[in-house]
Amino acid sequence: MLVATLQVKNLPDALHAQLAERARQAGTTMSDYVTRLLERDLGRPTVDEWLAAHPLPASGPQIDVRAVLDDVRAEYAPDVVAPAP
């Protein structure tokens, strides 16, 4: 099995400290902790994948799910810029 290396540049010190603390609390290395975070995230469908598998009924309310999620993300983390469509 091949094992790749991932380097994260410009990681804010506060985020690094939080990851280190979470890894310590979990009794694991930061590398293993971040690997588990990535595996968990990639195991979930993207919004587009979920919407493709769960289409809205044609007669139901027409909701711009992406716009609603962007609004919620802006409220939850206003310093994070939402990706362009």
PDB file of C-alpha atoms in Angstrom:
ATOM      1  CA  MET A   1       0.000   0.000   0.000  1.00  0.00           C
ATOM      2  CA  LEU A   2       1.366   3.398  -0.978  1.00  0.00           C
ATOM      3  CA  VAL A   3       1.308   6.124   1.641  1.00  0.00           C
ATOM      4  CA  ALA A   4       1.323   9.742   0.512  1.00  0.00           C
ATOM      5  CA  THR A   5       2.411  12.790   2.448  1.00  0.00           C
ATOM      6  CA  LEU A   6       0.333  15.936   2.748  1.00  0.00           C
ATOM      7  CA  GLN A   7       1.850  19.240   3.799  1.00  0.00           C
ATOM      8  CA  VAL A   8      -0.461  22.056   4.872  1.00  0.00           C
ATOM      9  CA  LYS A   9       1.102  25.474   4.424  1.00  0.00           C
ATOM     10  CA  ASN A  10       0.063  28.656   6.211  1.00  0.00           C
ATOM     11  CA  LEU A  11      -1.890  26.811   8.892  1.00  0.00           C
ATOM     12  CA  PRO A  12      -2.845  29.384  11.529  1.00  0.00           C
ATOM     13  CA  ASP A  13      -1.131  28.813  14.874  1.00  0.00           C
ATOM     14  CA  ALA A  14      -4.469  28.741  16.713  1.00  0.00           C
ATOM     15  CA  LEU A  15      -5.803  26.007  14.424  1.00  0.00           C
ATOM     16  CA  HIS A  16      -2.601  24.013  14.822  1.00  0.00           C
ATOM     17  CA  ALA A  17      -2.909  24.297  18.592  1.00  0.00           C
ATOM     18  CA  GLN A  18      -6.541  23.140  18.495  1.00  0.00           C
ATOM     19  CA  LEU A  19      -5.635  20.136  16.353  1.00  0.00           C
ATOM     20  CA  ALA A  20      -2.764  19.253  18.668  1.00  0.00           C
ATOM     21  CA  GLU A  21      -5.043  19.483  21.715  1.00  0.00           C
ATOM     22  CA  ARG A  22      -7.785  17.370  20.105  1.00  0.00           C
ATOM     23  CA  ALA A  23      -5.227  14.747  19.075  1.00  0.00           C
ATOM     24  CA  ARG A  24      -3.811  14.723  22.610  1.00  0.00           C
ATOM     25  CA  GLN A  25      -7.306  14.312  24.090  1.00  0.00           C
ATOM     26  CA  ALA A  26      -7.971  11.456  21.662  1.00  0.00           C
ATOM     27  CA  GLY A  27      -4.691   9.813  22.636  1.00  0.00           C
ATOM     28  CA  THR A  28      -3.342   9.835  19.108  1.00  0.00           C
ATOM     29  CA  THR A  29      -0.895  11.700  16.917  1.00  0.00           C
ATOM     30  CA  MET A  30      -1.940  14.828  15.087  1.00  0.00           C
ATOM     31  CA  SER A  31      -1.285  13.044  11.800  1.00  0.00           C
ATOM     32  CA  ASP A  32      -3.637  10.189  12.699  1.00  0.00           C
ATOM     33  CA  TYR A  33      -6.235  12.611  14.054  1.00  0.00           C
ATOM     34  CA  VAL A  34      -6.249  14.727  10.879  1.00  0.00           C
ATOM     35  CA  THR A  35      -6.342  11.566   8.749  1.00  0.00           C
ATOM     36  CA  ARG A  36      -9.494  10.457  10.613  1.00  0.00           C
ATOM     37  CA  LEU A  37     -11.043  13.919  10.095  1.00  0.00           C
ATOM     38  CA  LEU A  38     -10.379  13.716   6.369  1.00  0.00           C
ATOM     39  CA  GLU A  39     -11.703  10.155   6.116  1.00  0.00           C
ATOM     40  CA  ARG A  40     -14.895  11.144   7.939  1.00  0.00           C
ATOM     41  CA  ASP A  41     -15.402  14.218   5.750  1.00  0.00           C
ATOM     42  CA  LEU A  42     -14.759  12.337   2.511  1.00  0.00           C
ATOM     43  CA  GLY A  43     -17.128   9.580   3.640  1.00  0.00           C
ATOM     44  CA  ARG A  44     -20.010  12.052   3.534  1.00  0.00           C
ATOM     45  CA  PRO A  45     -21.660  13.083   0.287  1.00  0.00           C
ATOM     46  CA  THR A  46     -21.198  16.596  -1.014  1.00  0.00           C
ATOM     47  CA  VAL A  47     -24.288  18.803  -1.158  1.00  0.00           C
ATOM     48  CA  ASP A  48     -24.527  18.200  -4.904  1.00  0.00           C
ATOM     49  CA  GLU A  49     -24.245  14.415  -4.448  1.00  0.00           C
ATOM     50  CA  TRP A  50     -26.900  14.440  -1.728  1.00  0.00           C
ATOM     51  CA  LEU A  51     -29.244  16.590  -3.803  1.00  0.00           C
ATOM     52  CA  ALA A  52     -28.771  14.304  -6.816  1.00  0.00           C
ATOM     53  CA  ALA A  53     -29.771  11.321  -4.670  1.00  0.00           C
ATOM     54  CA  HIS A  54     -32.671  13.193  -2.992  1.00  0.00           C
ATOM     55  CA  PRO A  55     -34.258  15.436  -5.620  1.00  0.00           C
ATOM     56  CA  LEU A  56     -36.924  17.864  -4.500  1.00  0.00           C
ATOM     57  CA  PRO A  57     -40.406  17.009  -5.738  1.00  0.00           C
ATOM     58  CA  ALA A  58     -41.475  19.147  -8.693  1.00  0.00           C
ATOM     59  CA  SER A  59     -44.634  20.253  -6.892  1.00  0.00           C
ATOM     60  CA  GLY A  60     -42.874  21.104  -3.631  1.00  0.00           C
ATOM     61  CA  PRO A  61     -41.387  24.398  -2.576  1.00  0.00           C
ATOM     62  CA  GLN A  62     -38.516  25.590  -4.729  1.00  0.00           C
ATOM     63  CA  ILE A  63     -35.659  26.253  -2.348  1.00  0.00           C
ATOM     64  CA  ASP A  64     -32.225  27.406  -3.407  1.00  0.00           C
ATOM     65  CA  VAL A  65     -30.427  25.029  -1.045  1.00  0.00           C
ATOM     66  CA  ARG A  66     -26.992  26.359  -1.942  1.00  0.00           C
ATOM     67  CA  ALA A  67     -28.033  29.935  -1.156  1.00  0.00           C
ATOM     68  CA  VAL A  68     -29.559  28.886   2.165  1.00  0.00           C
ATOM     69  CA  LEU A  69     -26.420  26.938   3.103  1.00  0.00           C
ATOM     70  CA  ASP A  70     -24.241  29.897   2.114  1.00  0.00           C
ATOM     71  CA  ASP A  71     -26.359  32.176   4.347  1.00  0.00           C
ATOM     72  CA  VAL A  72     -26.057  29.774   7.277  1.00  0.00           C
ATOM     73  CA  ARG A  73     -22.315  29.408   6.739  1.00  0.00           C
ATOM     74  CA  ALA A  74     -21.938  33.203   6.612  1.00  0.00           C
ATOM     75  CA  GLU A  75     -23.721  33.499   9.964  1.00  0.00           C
ATOM     76  CA  TYR A  76     -21.791  30.604  11.519  1.00  0.00           C
ATOM     77  CA  ALA A  77     -18.341  31.541  10.168  1.00  0.00           C
ATOM     78  CA  PRO A  78     -18.447  35.042   8.662  1.00  0.00           C
ATOM     79  CA  ASP A  79     -14.666  35.091   8.175  1.00  0.00           C
ATOM     80  CA  VAL A  80     -14.811  32.102   5.812  1.00  0.00           C
ATOM     81  CA  VAL A  81     -15.562  32.996   2.211  1.00  0.00           C
ATOM     82  CA  ALA A  82     -18.097  30.726   0.536  1.00  0.00           C
ATOM     83  CA  PRO A  83     -16.867  29.031  -2.669  1.00  0.00           C
ATOM     84  CA  ALA A  84     -18.095  30.504  -5.906  1.00  0.00           C
ATOM     85  CA  PRO A  85     -20.770  28.437  -7.720  1.00  0.00           C
TER      86      PRO A  85
END
